[in-house]
Each structure stands twice: as C-alpha cells, then as structure tokens.
Coordinates of C-alpha atoms in Angstrom, one line a residue:
Chain A
M1 CA 4.7 -248.0 -117.0
K2 CA 6.5 -244.7 -116.6
E3 CA 9.5 -244.1 -118.8
L4 CA 12.7 -242.0 -118.2
R5 CA 14.3 -243.1 -121.4
T6 CA 14.6 -240.3 -123.9
D7 CA 16.1 -239.7 -127.3
F8 CA 18.7 -236.9 -127.8
L9 CA 19.9 -236.1 -131.3
G10 CA 19.3 -239.6 -132.4
V11 CA 21.0 -241.2 -129.4
K12 CA 19.0 -243.2 -126.8
L13 CA 19.6 -242.1 -123.2
S14 CA 18.4 -244.1 -120.1
S15 CA 17.6 -240.8 -118.3
P16 CA 17.3 -237.1 -119.1
L17 CA 19.9 -236.4 -116.4
V18 CA 23.3 -235.1 -117.6
L19 CA 26.6 -234.8 -115.7
P20 CA 27.8 -231.4 -116.8
A21 CA 31.4 -230.4 -117.5
G22 CA 33.3 -229.6 -114.4
V23 CA 31.9 -232.0 -111.8
L24 CA 33.4 -235.5 -111.1
D25 CA 34.6 -235.8 -114.7
I26 CA 38.4 -235.8 -114.8
S27 CA 38.8 -239.6 -115.2
F28 CA 36.9 -242.6 -116.5
S29 CA 36.4 -243.8 -113.0
S30 CA 34.4 -240.7 -112.2
Y31 CA 32.3 -241.2 -115.3
K32 CA 31.7 -244.8 -114.2
L33 CA 30.7 -243.7 -110.7
V34 CA 28.2 -241.1 -111.9
S35 CA 26.7 -243.2 -114.8
G36 CA 26.4 -246.1 -112.3
Y37 CA 24.1 -243.9 -110.3
G38 CA 21.9 -243.3 -113.4
A39 CA 23.1 -240.3 -115.3
G40 CA 22.0 -240.6 -118.9
L41 CA 24.8 -238.6 -120.4
I42 CA 28.3 -237.9 -119.2
T43 CA 30.1 -234.7 -120.1
T44 CA 33.9 -234.6 -119.8
K45 CA 35.9 -231.9 -118.2
S46 CA 36.5 -229.2 -120.8
L47 CA 39.6 -230.3 -122.6
T48 CA 42.2 -227.9 -123.9
K49 CA 45.0 -228.6 -126.3
E50 CA 47.6 -228.8 -123.5
A51 CA 47.2 -230.0 -119.9
R52 CA 46.2 -227.2 -117.5
K53 CA 46.7 -227.5 -113.7
G54 CA 44.0 -224.9 -113.0
H55 CA 44.0 -222.1 -110.4
E56 CA 45.8 -222.3 -107.1
G57 CA 43.4 -223.0 -104.1
P58 CA 41.1 -222.2 -102.5
V59 CA 39.1 -223.0 -105.7
V60 CA 35.7 -223.5 -104.1
T61 CA 33.8 -221.8 -101.4
E62 CA 30.2 -222.5 -100.3
V63 CA 28.0 -219.4 -100.1
E64 CA 24.4 -219.0 -99.1
G65 CA 22.3 -221.0 -101.6
G66 CA 25.2 -222.3 -103.6
M67 CA 28.8 -222.3 -104.4
L68 CA 31.6 -220.3 -106.0
N69 CA 34.2 -222.2 -107.9
C70 CA 37.3 -221.2 -109.9
M71 CA 38.8 -224.5 -110.9
G72 CA 40.4 -222.7 -113.8
L73 CA 39.9 -225.3 -116.6
C74 CA 42.2 -227.8 -115.1
N75 CA 42.3 -230.8 -117.4
P76 CA 44.8 -233.4 -118.6
G77 CA 44.7 -232.0 -122.2
I78 CA 42.9 -233.4 -125.3
F79 CA 45.2 -236.4 -125.8
E80 CA 44.9 -237.8 -122.3
G81 CA 41.3 -236.8 -122.1
L82 CA 40.4 -238.9 -125.1
E83 CA 42.2 -241.8 -123.5
E84 CA 39.8 -241.5 -120.5
I85 CA 36.8 -241.7 -122.8
K86 CA 38.3 -244.8 -124.4
R87 CA 38.8 -246.4 -121.0
F88 CA 35.2 -245.6 -120.1
R89 CA 34.0 -247.1 -123.4
E90 CA 35.6 -250.4 -122.5
I91 CA 33.3 -250.7 -119.4
S92 CA 30.1 -248.7 -120.3
N93 CA 27.7 -247.8 -123.1
V94 CA 26.5 -244.6 -121.5
P95 CA 26.9 -241.8 -124.1
V96 CA 29.7 -239.3 -123.6
N97 CA 29.6 -235.6 -124.4
L98 CA 33.1 -234.4 -125.1
S99 CA 33.6 -230.8 -123.9
I100 CA 36.4 -228.7 -125.3
F101 CA 37.7 -225.2 -124.7
A102 CA 39.8 -223.0 -126.8
T103 CA 40.2 -219.3 -127.2
D104 CA 39.2 -218.9 -130.9
A105 CA 37.6 -220.6 -133.9
E106 CA 40.9 -222.0 -135.0
G107 CA 41.6 -223.6 -131.6
F108 CA 38.2 -225.1 -131.3
T109 CA 38.4 -226.5 -134.9
E110 CA 41.7 -228.1 -134.2
L111 CA 40.3 -229.8 -131.1
A112 CA 37.1 -230.8 -133.0
K113 CA 39.2 -232.6 -135.6
E114 CA 40.7 -234.7 -132.7
A115 CA 37.2 -235.4 -131.5
N116 CA 36.3 -237.0 -134.8
S117 CA 38.5 -240.0 -134.0
S118 CA 37.3 -240.2 -130.4
K119 CA 34.7 -242.5 -128.8
A120 CA 32.5 -239.6 -127.9
D121 CA 28.9 -239.2 -129.0
F122 CA 28.6 -235.4 -128.9
L123 CA 31.0 -232.5 -128.9
E124 CA 30.3 -229.6 -126.5
L125 CA 31.9 -226.3 -127.1
N126 CA 32.6 -224.5 -123.8
L127 CA 32.1 -220.9 -124.9
S128 CA 31.4 -219.6 -121.5
C129 CA 34.0 -220.4 -118.7
P130 CA 33.7 -217.4 -116.3
N131 CA 36.9 -218.2 -114.4
V132 CA 39.7 -217.5 -116.9
S133 CA 39.0 -213.9 -117.8
D134 CA 42.4 -212.7 -116.5
E135 CA 43.9 -215.1 -119.0
F136 CA 41.5 -215.0 -121.9
G137 CA 39.2 -212.0 -121.5
V138 CA 35.4 -212.0 -121.6
P139 CA 33.7 -215.3 -122.4
L140 CA 33.4 -216.1 -126.1
A141 CA 29.7 -216.4 -125.7
A142 CA 29.4 -212.7 -125.1
S143 CA 29.6 -212.1 -128.9
E144 CA 27.1 -213.4 -131.4
K145 CA 29.6 -213.0 -134.1
T146 CA 32.3 -215.0 -132.3
V147 CA 29.9 -217.7 -131.4
A148 CA 28.7 -218.1 -134.9
E149 CA 32.2 -218.2 -136.3
I150 CA 33.3 -220.9 -133.9
I151 CA 30.3 -223.0 -134.5
S152 CA 30.4 -222.8 -138.3
S153 CA 34.0 -223.6 -138.3
V154 CA 33.7 -226.6 -136.0
K155 CA 30.6 -227.9 -137.9
S156 CA 32.6 -227.8 -141.1
V157 CA 35.1 -230.4 -139.8
C158 CA 33.3 -232.3 -137.1
R159 CA 31.3 -235.5 -137.6
L160 CA 29.8 -235.4 -134.1
P161 CA 26.6 -233.4 -133.2
V162 CA 27.8 -230.1 -131.8
I163 CA 26.4 -228.6 -128.6
A164 CA 27.2 -224.9 -127.7
K165 CA 27.4 -224.2 -124.0
L166 CA 26.3 -220.7 -123.4
S167 CA 27.1 -218.1 -120.8
P168 CA 24.3 -216.4 -118.7
N169 CA 26.6 -213.5 -118.1
V170 CA 25.8 -211.6 -121.3
T171 CA 23.5 -208.7 -122.1
S172 CA 21.5 -210.4 -124.8
F173 CA 21.4 -214.1 -124.1
T174 CA 18.6 -215.1 -126.5
R175 CA 20.4 -213.3 -129.4
V176 CA 23.5 -215.3 -128.7
A177 CA 21.4 -218.5 -128.5
L178 CA 19.7 -217.7 -131.8
A179 CA 23.1 -217.0 -133.4
A180 CA 24.4 -220.3 -132.2
A181 CA 21.4 -222.2 -133.6
D182 CA 21.6 -220.3 -136.9
A183 CA 25.3 -221.1 -137.2
G184 CA 24.4 -224.8 -137.1
A185 CA 24.7 -225.9 -133.5
D186 CA 22.8 -229.1 -133.1
A187 CA 21.9 -228.4 -129.5
L188 CA 22.4 -225.8 -126.8
C189 CA 23.6 -226.2 -123.2
M190 CA 22.6 -223.5 -120.7
I191 CA 23.6 -222.2 -118.3
N192 CA 27.2 -222.1 -117.3
T193 CA 27.9 -220.6 -113.8
L194 CA 26.7 -217.2 -113.0
G195 CA 28.6 -214.0 -112.2
P196 CA 31.4 -214.5 -111.3
G197 CA 31.0 -213.6 -107.7
I198 CA 33.2 -213.0 -104.7
D199 CA 33.4 -214.3 -101.2
I200 CA 35.4 -212.5 -98.5
D201 CA 37.0 -213.9 -95.4
I202 CA 36.6 -211.1 -92.9
E203 CA 39.1 -212.6 -90.3
A204 CA 41.9 -212.6 -92.9
G205 CA 40.6 -209.6 -94.8
R206 CA 41.1 -211.5 -98.0
P207 CA 39.0 -213.0 -100.8
V208 CA 38.4 -216.6 -100.1
L209 CA 39.2 -217.8 -103.6
F210 CA 42.8 -217.2 -104.7
N211 CA 41.4 -216.3 -108.1
V212 CA 39.4 -213.7 -106.2
S213 CA 36.2 -214.5 -108.1
G214 CA 34.4 -217.7 -109.1
G215 CA 31.3 -218.8 -111.0
L216 CA 28.2 -219.1 -108.9
S217 CA 26.3 -222.4 -109.1
G218 CA 23.7 -224.2 -106.9
P219 CA 20.0 -223.7 -106.0
C220 CA 20.2 -219.9 -105.9
I221 CA 20.8 -219.7 -109.7
K222 CA 17.9 -222.0 -110.7
P223 CA 15.3 -219.3 -111.3
I224 CA 17.7 -217.6 -113.7
A225 CA 18.5 -220.9 -115.5
L226 CA 14.7 -221.6 -115.9
R227 CA 14.1 -218.1 -117.3
L228 CA 16.9 -218.3 -119.9
V229 CA 15.7 -221.7 -121.1
Y230 CA 12.1 -220.4 -121.2
E231 CA 13.1 -217.3 -123.0
S232 CA 15.2 -219.2 -125.5
R233 CA 12.1 -221.2 -126.5
K234 CA 10.0 -218.0 -126.6
A235 CA 12.6 -216.5 -128.9
G236 CA 12.2 -219.4 -131.3
I237 CA 15.0 -221.9 -130.5
T238 CA 13.8 -225.2 -131.7
I239 CA 16.9 -227.3 -131.4
P240 CA 17.3 -229.4 -128.2
I241 CA 18.4 -227.7 -125.0
I242 CA 20.4 -229.2 -122.1
G243 CA 19.1 -227.1 -119.2
M244 CA 21.1 -226.7 -116.0
G245 CA 21.7 -224.4 -113.1
G246 CA 20.8 -225.3 -109.5
I247 CA 18.9 -228.5 -110.3
T248 CA 19.0 -230.4 -107.0
S249 CA 15.7 -232.4 -106.9
G250 CA 13.2 -234.2 -109.1
E251 CA 10.9 -231.2 -108.8
D252 CA 13.7 -228.9 -110.0
A253 CA 14.3 -231.3 -113.0
V254 CA 10.6 -231.3 -113.8
Q255 CA 10.6 -227.5 -113.7
M256 CA 13.5 -227.4 -116.1
L257 CA 11.8 -229.8 -118.6
M258 CA 8.6 -227.7 -118.3
A259 CA 10.6 -224.6 -119.0
G260 CA 11.7 -226.1 -122.3
A261 CA 14.8 -228.3 -121.7
D262 CA 15.1 -231.7 -123.3
L263 CA 17.8 -232.9 -120.9
V264 CA 18.7 -231.6 -117.4
G265 CA 22.2 -231.1 -116.0
V266 CA 22.9 -231.9 -112.4
G267 CA 26.2 -230.7 -111.0
T268 CA 26.5 -228.8 -107.7
A269 CA 23.8 -231.0 -106.3
V270 CA 26.5 -233.7 -106.1
Y271 CA 27.8 -231.7 -103.1
Y272 CA 24.4 -231.6 -101.4
R273 CA 23.2 -235.1 -102.1
G274 CA 26.3 -237.1 -103.1
P275 CA 26.8 -238.8 -106.5
E276 CA 23.7 -240.8 -105.7
V277 CA 21.8 -237.6 -106.6
F278 CA 21.3 -239.0 -110.1
E279 CA 19.5 -242.0 -108.8
K280 CA 17.5 -240.0 -106.4
I281 CA 16.4 -237.4 -109.0
N282 CA 15.5 -240.2 -111.5
D283 CA 13.3 -241.7 -108.8
E284 CA 11.7 -238.4 -107.9
I285 CA 10.9 -237.7 -111.6
L286 CA 9.3 -241.1 -111.9
S287 CA 7.2 -240.4 -108.8
F288 CA 6.0 -237.2 -110.3
L289 CA 5.1 -238.9 -113.6
E290 CA 3.2 -241.5 -111.6
R291 CA 1.4 -239.0 -109.4
K292 CA 0.3 -236.9 -112.4
D293 CA -0.3 -239.9 -114.6
Y294 CA 2.2 -238.8 -117.3
H295 CA 4.0 -241.6 -119.1
F296 CA 7.0 -240.0 -120.8
I297 CA 9.5 -237.2 -120.2
S298 CA 8.2 -235.8 -123.5
D299 CA 4.7 -235.4 -121.8
I300 CA 6.0 -232.6 -119.6
K301 CA 8.5 -230.9 -121.9
R302 CA 7.7 -227.3 -122.7
I303 CA 4.5 -227.6 -120.9
I304 CA 4.5 -223.9 -119.8
Chain B
M1 CA 22.5 -222.6 -94.6
I2 CA 26.2 -223.1 -95.2
K3 CA 27.4 -226.6 -94.2
D4 CA 31.0 -226.3 -95.2
K5 CA 32.2 -223.8 -92.6
R6 CA 35.6 -222.3 -92.8
I7 CA 37.5 -221.3 -89.7
T8 CA 40.0 -218.5 -90.0
L9 CA 42.1 -218.2 -86.9
P10 CA 45.6 -217.5 -85.4
I11 CA 48.1 -220.3 -85.1
A12 CA 48.1 -221.2 -81.3
E13 CA 51.3 -223.2 -81.1
I14 CA 54.1 -224.4 -83.4
I15 CA 56.2 -227.4 -82.3
E16 CA 59.4 -228.3 -84.2
E17 CA 59.4 -232.1 -84.6
T18 CA 62.4 -232.3 -86.8
A19 CA 64.2 -229.7 -89.0
E20 CA 61.7 -230.4 -91.8
V21 CA 58.6 -231.2 -89.8
R22 CA 56.4 -229.0 -87.6
T23 CA 53.2 -229.4 -85.8
F24 CA 50.8 -226.5 -86.0
K25 CA 48.1 -226.3 -83.3
F26 CA 44.9 -224.3 -83.5
D27 CA 42.3 -223.5 -80.9
A28 CA 39.5 -224.8 -83.0
G29 CA 36.7 -227.0 -81.7
I30 CA 36.4 -229.3 -84.8
E31 CA 34.9 -232.7 -84.3
A32 CA 37.5 -235.1 -86.0
S33 CA 38.4 -238.8 -86.0
P34 CA 41.7 -240.4 -86.7
G35 CA 42.5 -240.5 -90.4
Q36 CA 40.4 -237.5 -91.2
F37 CA 42.0 -234.3 -92.7
I38 CA 41.5 -230.6 -92.9
M39 CA 42.2 -228.2 -95.8
L40 CA 44.5 -225.4 -94.9
T41 CA 45.3 -222.1 -96.7
D42 CA 46.9 -218.8 -95.9
F43 CA 45.1 -217.1 -98.8
N44 CA 48.4 -216.6 -100.6
G45 CA 48.0 -219.3 -103.2
G46 CA 47.3 -223.0 -102.4
E47 CA 45.0 -224.9 -100.2
K48 CA 46.3 -228.3 -99.2
P49 CA 45.0 -231.3 -97.2
F50 CA 46.7 -232.3 -94.0
S51 CA 46.0 -235.3 -91.8
I52 CA 44.9 -234.4 -88.2
S53 CA 47.7 -235.5 -85.8
D54 CA 45.9 -234.6 -82.6
T55 CA 42.6 -233.3 -81.4
D56 CA 40.8 -233.1 -78.1
G57 CA 37.6 -231.4 -79.3
K58 CA 38.9 -228.0 -78.2
S59 CA 42.1 -227.8 -80.1
L60 CA 43.4 -229.4 -83.3
S61 CA 46.9 -230.1 -84.6
V62 CA 48.3 -230.9 -88.0
T63 CA 51.9 -232.0 -88.6
I64 CA 53.4 -230.6 -91.8
K65 CA 56.5 -231.5 -93.7
R66 CA 58.3 -228.9 -95.7
V67 CA 58.3 -230.2 -99.2
G68 CA 57.3 -227.4 -101.6
Q69 CA 56.6 -223.7 -101.9
F70 CA 53.3 -223.8 -100.0
T71 CA 54.7 -225.6 -97.0
A72 CA 57.9 -223.5 -97.0
R73 CA 55.6 -220.5 -96.6
L74 CA 53.9 -222.1 -93.7
F75 CA 57.2 -222.7 -92.1
E76 CA 57.8 -218.9 -92.1
K77 CA 54.6 -218.4 -90.0
R78 CA 54.8 -217.5 -86.3
I79 CA 52.3 -218.0 -83.4
G80 CA 49.5 -215.6 -83.9
D81 CA 49.7 -215.5 -87.7
I82 CA 46.3 -216.1 -89.4
V83 CA 45.5 -219.1 -91.5
S84 CA 42.2 -220.7 -92.5
I85 CA 41.1 -224.3 -92.1
R86 CA 38.0 -226.3 -93.2
G87 CA 37.0 -229.8 -92.4
A88 CA 37.3 -232.3 -90.9
Y89 CA 36.8 -234.3 -94.0
G90 CA 36.8 -237.9 -95.1
S91 CA 36.5 -241.4 -93.6
S92 CA 38.3 -242.4 -90.4
F93 CA 40.1 -245.4 -89.0
F94 CA 38.3 -248.3 -87.3
I95 CA 38.1 -248.0 -83.5
P96 CA 36.6 -251.2 -81.8
G97 CA 33.2 -250.4 -80.3
K98 CA 33.1 -246.9 -81.8
N99 CA 32.5 -247.4 -85.5
S100 CA 31.7 -250.3 -87.8
G101 CA 34.4 -252.9 -88.7
P102 CA 35.4 -256.4 -87.8
N103 CA 33.8 -258.0 -84.8
I104 CA 36.7 -257.8 -82.4
D105 CA 36.4 -256.3 -78.9
A106 CA 38.9 -253.8 -77.6
A107 CA 40.6 -256.3 -75.2
N108 CA 41.4 -258.7 -78.0
F109 CA 42.3 -256.2 -80.6
R110 CA 46.0 -256.4 -81.5
P111 CA 46.6 -253.9 -84.2
A112 CA 49.9 -253.0 -86.0
L113 CA 50.1 -249.3 -86.9
C114 CA 52.6 -249.0 -89.7
G115 CA 53.7 -245.5 -90.8
G116 CA 56.2 -244.4 -93.4
G117 CA 57.9 -241.1 -92.7
F118 CA 55.3 -238.4 -92.8
G119 CA 52.5 -241.0 -92.5
L120 CA 53.1 -241.3 -88.7
P121 CA 51.2 -238.2 -87.4
P122 CA 47.6 -239.5 -88.1
L123 CA 48.6 -242.8 -86.5
Y124 CA 49.5 -241.0 -83.2
L125 CA 45.9 -239.7 -82.9
L126 CA 44.7 -243.2 -83.8
A127 CA 46.8 -244.8 -81.0
K128 CA 45.4 -242.3 -78.5
K129 CA 41.8 -243.1 -79.5
L130 CA 42.5 -246.9 -79.5
L131 CA 43.8 -246.6 -75.9
K132 CA 40.8 -244.5 -75.0
A133 CA 38.5 -247.2 -76.5
G134 CA 40.1 -249.8 -74.1
V135 CA 42.7 -251.4 -76.3
P136 CA 45.6 -252.4 -74.0
A137 CA 48.7 -250.5 -74.7
G138 CA 50.7 -253.7 -74.9
N139 CA 48.5 -254.9 -77.8
I140 CA 49.3 -251.9 -80.0
K141 CA 52.5 -252.3 -82.1
V142 CA 53.7 -249.1 -83.8
I143 CA 56.2 -249.4 -86.6
S144 CA 57.6 -246.2 -87.7
A145 CA 59.8 -246.3 -90.8
G146 CA 62.0 -243.6 -92.2
R147 CA 64.8 -243.1 -94.6
T148 CA 67.1 -242.4 -91.6
E149 CA 66.7 -242.5 -87.9
N150 CA 66.3 -238.7 -87.9
D151 CA 63.1 -239.1 -90.0
L152 CA 61.4 -241.2 -87.4
L153 CA 58.5 -239.0 -86.3
F154 CA 56.6 -238.8 -83.0
E155 CA 59.0 -241.2 -81.2
K156 CA 58.6 -239.3 -78.0
Q157 CA 54.8 -239.0 -78.3
F158 CA 54.4 -242.7 -79.0
G159 CA 56.7 -243.4 -76.1
G160 CA 54.4 -241.4 -73.8
L161 CA 51.5 -243.6 -74.7
G162 CA 53.3 -246.8 -73.5
V163 CA 52.6 -248.6 -76.8
D164 CA 55.1 -251.1 -78.3
Y165 CA 57.1 -248.9 -80.6
T166 CA 59.8 -249.8 -83.2
G167 CA 61.6 -247.3 -85.3
A168 CA 62.8 -248.8 -88.6
A169 CA 65.4 -247.3 -90.8
E170 CA 68.2 -248.5 -93.0
S171 CA 70.6 -246.2 -91.1
V172 CA 70.1 -248.0 -87.8
A173 CA 73.6 -249.2 -86.7
L174 CA 72.8 -251.6 -84.0
M175 CA 69.7 -253.7 -83.4
S176 CA 68.3 -252.6 -80.1
P177 CA 65.0 -252.5 -78.3
G178 CA 62.8 -250.1 -80.2
R179 CA 65.0 -250.1 -83.3
F180 CA 65.0 -252.2 -86.5
K181 CA 67.5 -252.0 -89.3
G182 CA 65.5 -252.1 -92.5
T183 CA 62.2 -251.2 -94.1
A184 CA 58.7 -251.0 -92.8
A185 CA 57.9 -254.3 -94.5
G186 CA 60.9 -255.9 -93.0
A187 CA 60.0 -254.7 -89.5
F188 CA 56.4 -255.8 -90.0
A189 CA 57.4 -259.3 -91.0
E190 CA 59.7 -259.6 -88.0
I191 CA 57.8 -257.7 -85.3
A192 CA 54.1 -257.5 -86.0
K193 CA 53.4 -260.6 -88.0
G194 CA 55.9 -262.5 -85.9
V195 CA 56.0 -266.2 -85.4
T196 CA 52.9 -266.3 -83.2
G197 CA 50.8 -264.2 -85.5
L198 CA 50.5 -261.4 -83.0
C199 CA 48.6 -258.8 -84.9
N200 CA 45.0 -259.2 -86.0
F201 CA 44.5 -255.8 -87.8
V202 CA 46.8 -253.5 -89.7
Y203 CA 46.6 -249.8 -90.2
A204 CA 49.1 -248.2 -92.6
S205 CA 49.8 -244.7 -93.5
G206 CA 52.5 -243.5 -95.8
P207 CA 53.6 -243.5 -99.4
D208 CA 51.8 -245.9 -101.7
L209 CA 54.9 -248.0 -102.2
M210 CA 55.5 -248.4 -98.5
M211 CA 52.0 -249.5 -97.8
K212 CA 52.0 -251.8 -100.8
S213 CA 55.3 -253.4 -99.6
L214 CA 53.5 -254.6 -96.4
M215 CA 50.9 -256.6 -98.3
P216 CA 52.9 -259.7 -99.2
H217 CA 53.3 -260.2 -95.4
F218 CA 49.6 -260.2 -94.7
S219 CA 47.7 -263.5 -94.2
E220 CA 44.7 -263.9 -96.4
E221 CA 42.2 -263.2 -93.6
L222 CA 44.0 -260.2 -92.1
E223 CA 41.8 -257.1 -92.2
Y224 CA 43.4 -253.7 -92.8
Q225 CA 42.9 -250.1 -93.5
F226 CA 45.3 -247.9 -95.5
L227 CA 45.4 -244.1 -95.4
F228 CA 45.6 -242.7 -99.0
E229 CA 46.9 -239.4 -100.2
R230 CA 45.9 -238.0 -103.6
Y231 CA 45.9 -234.5 -105.2
M232 CA 43.0 -232.7 -103.7
K233 CA 41.3 -229.4 -104.7
C234 CA 37.7 -229.2 -103.5
A235 CA 37.8 -231.8 -100.7
I236 CA 34.0 -231.9 -100.7
G237 CA 33.5 -234.6 -103.3
I238 CA 32.7 -232.7 -106.5
C239 CA 35.8 -231.8 -108.5
G240 CA 37.0 -235.4 -109.1
S241 CA 40.7 -234.6 -108.6
C242 CA 41.3 -237.3 -106.0
V243 CA 39.2 -240.0 -107.5
V244 CA 41.1 -243.3 -107.8
D245 CA 40.8 -245.9 -110.5
P246 CA 38.8 -247.9 -111.5
S247 CA 36.2 -247.9 -108.7
G248 CA 35.5 -244.1 -108.6
I249 CA 36.3 -243.9 -104.9
R250 CA 36.8 -240.3 -103.9
I251 CA 39.7 -240.1 -101.5
C252 CA 38.3 -236.9 -99.9
K253 CA 34.9 -238.6 -99.2
E254 CA 35.0 -242.4 -99.2
G255 CA 38.7 -242.1 -98.3
P256 CA 41.3 -241.3 -97.2
A257 CA 41.0 -244.4 -94.9
L258 CA 40.2 -247.3 -97.2
W259 CA 39.3 -250.8 -96.2
K260 CA 41.0 -253.9 -97.6
A261 CA 38.0 -254.6 -99.9
Q262 CA 38.4 -251.1 -101.4
V263 CA 42.2 -251.3 -101.6
E264 CA 42.1 -254.6 -103.4
Q265 CA 40.1 -253.0 -106.2
L266 CA 42.6 -250.2 -106.9
K267 CA 44.5 -250.2 -110.1
D268 CA 46.5 -247.1 -109.5
F269 CA 47.7 -248.0 -106.0
G270 CA 51.5 -247.9 -106.1
V271 CA 51.4 -247.5 -109.8
Y272 CA 50.4 -243.9 -110.5
R273 CA 48.6 -240.9 -109.2
R274 CA 46.9 -238.0 -110.9
K275 CA 48.5 -234.5 -111.1
A276 CA 46.7 -231.2 -110.6
S277 CA 45.6 -231.3 -114.2
G278 CA 44.2 -234.9 -113.8
S279 CA 46.9 -236.4 -116.0
I280 CA 48.5 -239.6 -114.9
D281 CA 51.9 -239.5 -113.2
Y282 CA 53.5 -243.0 -112.9
F283 CA 55.6 -243.7 -109.8
T284 CA 59.0 -244.5 -111.3
D285 CA 60.7 -244.8 -107.9
R286 CA 60.2 -243.9 -104.3
M287 CA 61.3 -240.4 -105.0
A288 CA 58.1 -239.8 -107.0
V289 CA 56.1 -240.2 -103.9
K290 CA 56.0 -236.8 -102.3
A291 CA 53.9 -235.5 -99.4
E292 CA 52.7 -232.5 -101.2
G293 CA 51.3 -233.5 -104.6
A294 CA 53.5 -234.0 -107.6
G295 CA 54.2 -230.5 -108.6
E296 CA 53.6 -229.8 -112.2

C-alpha cells in the first residue's frame, strides 16, 4: 500500500501537493475546485489590509518555458478574505494556509492578529512579491534583518504556525532562509516567481505587460527552485520546506521532495494541465512509489 | 512551445452600430465558435474580454459598447491603428450535429435566442452557424431586448438572415410585426414559449438579471445555455478572477456558455459578481450590471 498522506507541522495532509498563493485562490469556490482534485493544502491569495484591484492588464503573458505575471496583489482585503476561508470550512476539511502581505513588521503583525481568529491552519508571510516594486520597493525578503524582524514580531502575536515565503531574487538566499528560521519561522516556502522579466510585443513596440515586468514561473524555473531548496538543506535549514517553482509532473514533484522539500507547490501547471493537475501529479507520484517500491513520501525526502 | 499566441495587428474595419456600439473587424484567422471570446488590449492599460460577433475563419469581429475608460479609448481608434488580441477562449454554444448536447437534429431544432442589449452580438454568430448547420431559418426565434428601441442591436444583420426576429423594448409605441412592448421575459412568454410550445431550446446572452428573468417561463424539461460575463484577468484559467460560486466553474474555461445543469448550481447568478479585487459586489438593481466590469 503506497501512501501520499503526510504530516506537516502537526497537521495531517492527504497529499504533499500545495496550491500556492496566486493561483485559483480568490474565493472559496476555487479552493473547493482545487482541493476536490486532490491538493493537500490550499494557500489563499495574499491578503492585504485593504482590498486591492491589482495591476491593469495585460497581467499575464506566456513565454518560452513558462509565464510572466504581474497580478499586482489583487485581493479582497483581509476581512473578506477570511470570510472566504470560513465559507470553505463549511464544506471542506482540507487545511488552509492563509497568506498575508504587508510592507513592514507592524503591518504584518496587525494582519497576523486577525489571522488568530480565522479558520486557517497556517499563516504564510508573503515577503517576496516581485510585482509591486514600483509601489513598495525591493522585496522584503532581500534583507535578513527585515525578514527576522517581521517573523519575530508576527510570532509574538500569532497562534498559527508561521511560514515565510522567500524570494529567489536576492544575492544571498540561504542567509535569508537561515535568518527566517532563526527568527522562529515554523516552515519556509520557496520559491516565489523569478526575475521579474519582460516580454515585448514587436508589432506594437510595447512591453506586453502593462506593468512592464512580471514574475517568471513555470517549467523553466524548476532547476533554480530545486537548487535553492537543496542549498537551504545544505546550509542547515531543518524546519519544513514547501518547495515550488515549475512543478508540472509527478517526476518534478519527486525531484522537489528529493531535493529537500516536505511539501510541493503546484501553480502554473494549472495552465498546462488544468486544475486536474493535482489529481494527475498525485497519481504520478504513486506510480513512482510503486515502481521503486517506496511506501511513503518520507522515503524519498532529502534523498540526494 | 508557446500555446497562448497573441496576435497584434491593425484594425481592418470599424462599423458604427449605434452611437455607443461599434464593431471592430480584424484580418485574423482565429478558429472560433459562437459564444467564445477574445481578450483585447491596446497596451495602454487594460485588457478586456469581448464576445466574438462574427468570424469566417479569415476575419474576426467583436462588437463593443462604450461603457468605461478602456472602451472610450477604443472608440478613438481608427482603421489601421494597432491593437492586440488573444484567444479564442472558453466554451461555445450548442450547434446540432456539431458539438455535444441534446439529441435533436437540425431540422427539428427550434431555438429561441434571447439577447439583452449588448448580449446580442454573440447570438448573431450563433444564428449564422445554426443556419449553416441546417436549422431552418423559420425555426429560429430571435428576441432582442433593450432599454429603448435605439438599443436594439444587429436588427439589420438578423433581418438579413431571414430568422424570426422580435425587438422588445418598453419604449415601443405600437405593437407591430417584429416589435414587442416590454421586457425580454415578456417577449419570451408571448413569442417563443407561445401557446403551442414552439421552442425546444433557449440560448440567452445578456445581463444576469435579464437571463434570470426568463427562467420562470421555462418548462421543467426545457434545455438551455446562458452566456455569462464575469471580471476576467488572465482568461487562461489560472487567476481565479472569474470563478463563480459555489461550483468553482471558471467562466473563462468551462464558461462563458454554461448549460442548464451548471446554471442551476450557481449561487451568485443574478445576486452578485466579483470585482477586480475579488470582493463581492451585489446587484442592487439593473444599473449594477454593466458590460465592462464593475469599476472599483
């Protein structure tokens, strides 16, 4: 009997697959759709204090090997966002990871207090949105000090396990990861989109995205995601890691687990394989376990 | 390999339908079926979905109403100006013998095509394709509803197809052939449903409340498809902006043409829609139903 069930920070998940922030996660109906296809953990859209409509379109453009997006942190705000979790709770037991975004420790802490009364299982701090630099400057995850400040402040008020979502677009990724762990993060989530990058429409002579640049996701970023998870483990990170970046197939997911992840995010693959991708990847992981005579997800974790 | 191809090209033709509605034609060979839509941008801020109002495989038309900043900018464009389109996206309307649906052959297919205001253009392409599939022109009842007679779109085009056309508006002074004083639902009850139960399928396209108003006039077994409009951003099924409650149907992928069984599940139909932020916007009256998103 092969087993996809796994334990994450004391919560039982039916699968190691995670819906990351930013994909099909604006409303409870989307959570339901994705969890119905077998995602083990649902991450909400990153919620801010007030509603944000996001950037003007175009906000996505497919590029070779992936996609650029600059949604611009559109979300209904923390109040309505928590209502969506409540509605989901009425129809499902699949655990929820509440993602929040603010610009400083104070902002994150204020949102984290709201999270205490929510129906969420985990709190994820989005320290790494690459698409709002015009508005907010460099991602918070660029600075070890800032990351540590935010996490300790949030930890001091929040009853939920705290997950720090890190940016790959920094010079010393593992130092930031270590700083996050030292500051008390219960788990790390890596990686957010890469870049950002630019796509140009040569007929119009204009950037395709109205925001000019957007975060790169999809199969082309997988090798970098694998390396950063691997290096985090090498550098001594022992807390759980949600690994993501270009995971599109069961083979990709197995690679991510072998690199050192405990859970695996699947986002842009929804574009390539539909929301059914969670069911497909679950089946593909099971086939792999079968073929190699492994029994549990834990048998292949950190194998390299 | 990139599967979501964008086509950036000059506008080939602009047709003024009414003072506030224009058809833009492009020499783009996009495969498209009635009900499907494209995303259109001029790279100056905003990319919006528009139903396809005509296509012959070589050229493609969308019919656009001036409702906000984005469409106002489109209305300043001239033939030859460059815009960019991608698609066609989404599900399409049932055509007997062409795609799956009820087991009715074209000769016995008696559809009512009910459009509210700006919902008419996609029904024009549908009527053309139904005729092409062998549905007799006399079997096709088109009900076009508008606030006033001047809002009745595509009257001439539908006339050219020889289908049974009725324009419904409260402003109609005298009942006459092709005219009905009242709403879409009123016209449907009188014309399409009729005493002899003439129609055996309904297509509707228009504001939620207009489509919903038809439903009390449907018999239990009547099969239908409604064309939905929700705030869209990615149009490729990943951002979640257009997902409807509580089923998780993505209007850009499983929609915009939804079947009766899907419509019956909807909780938000005619009640609310989601804004660009994802927050809920309740329809308080008809005025809340706009063609171009609920501007935040």
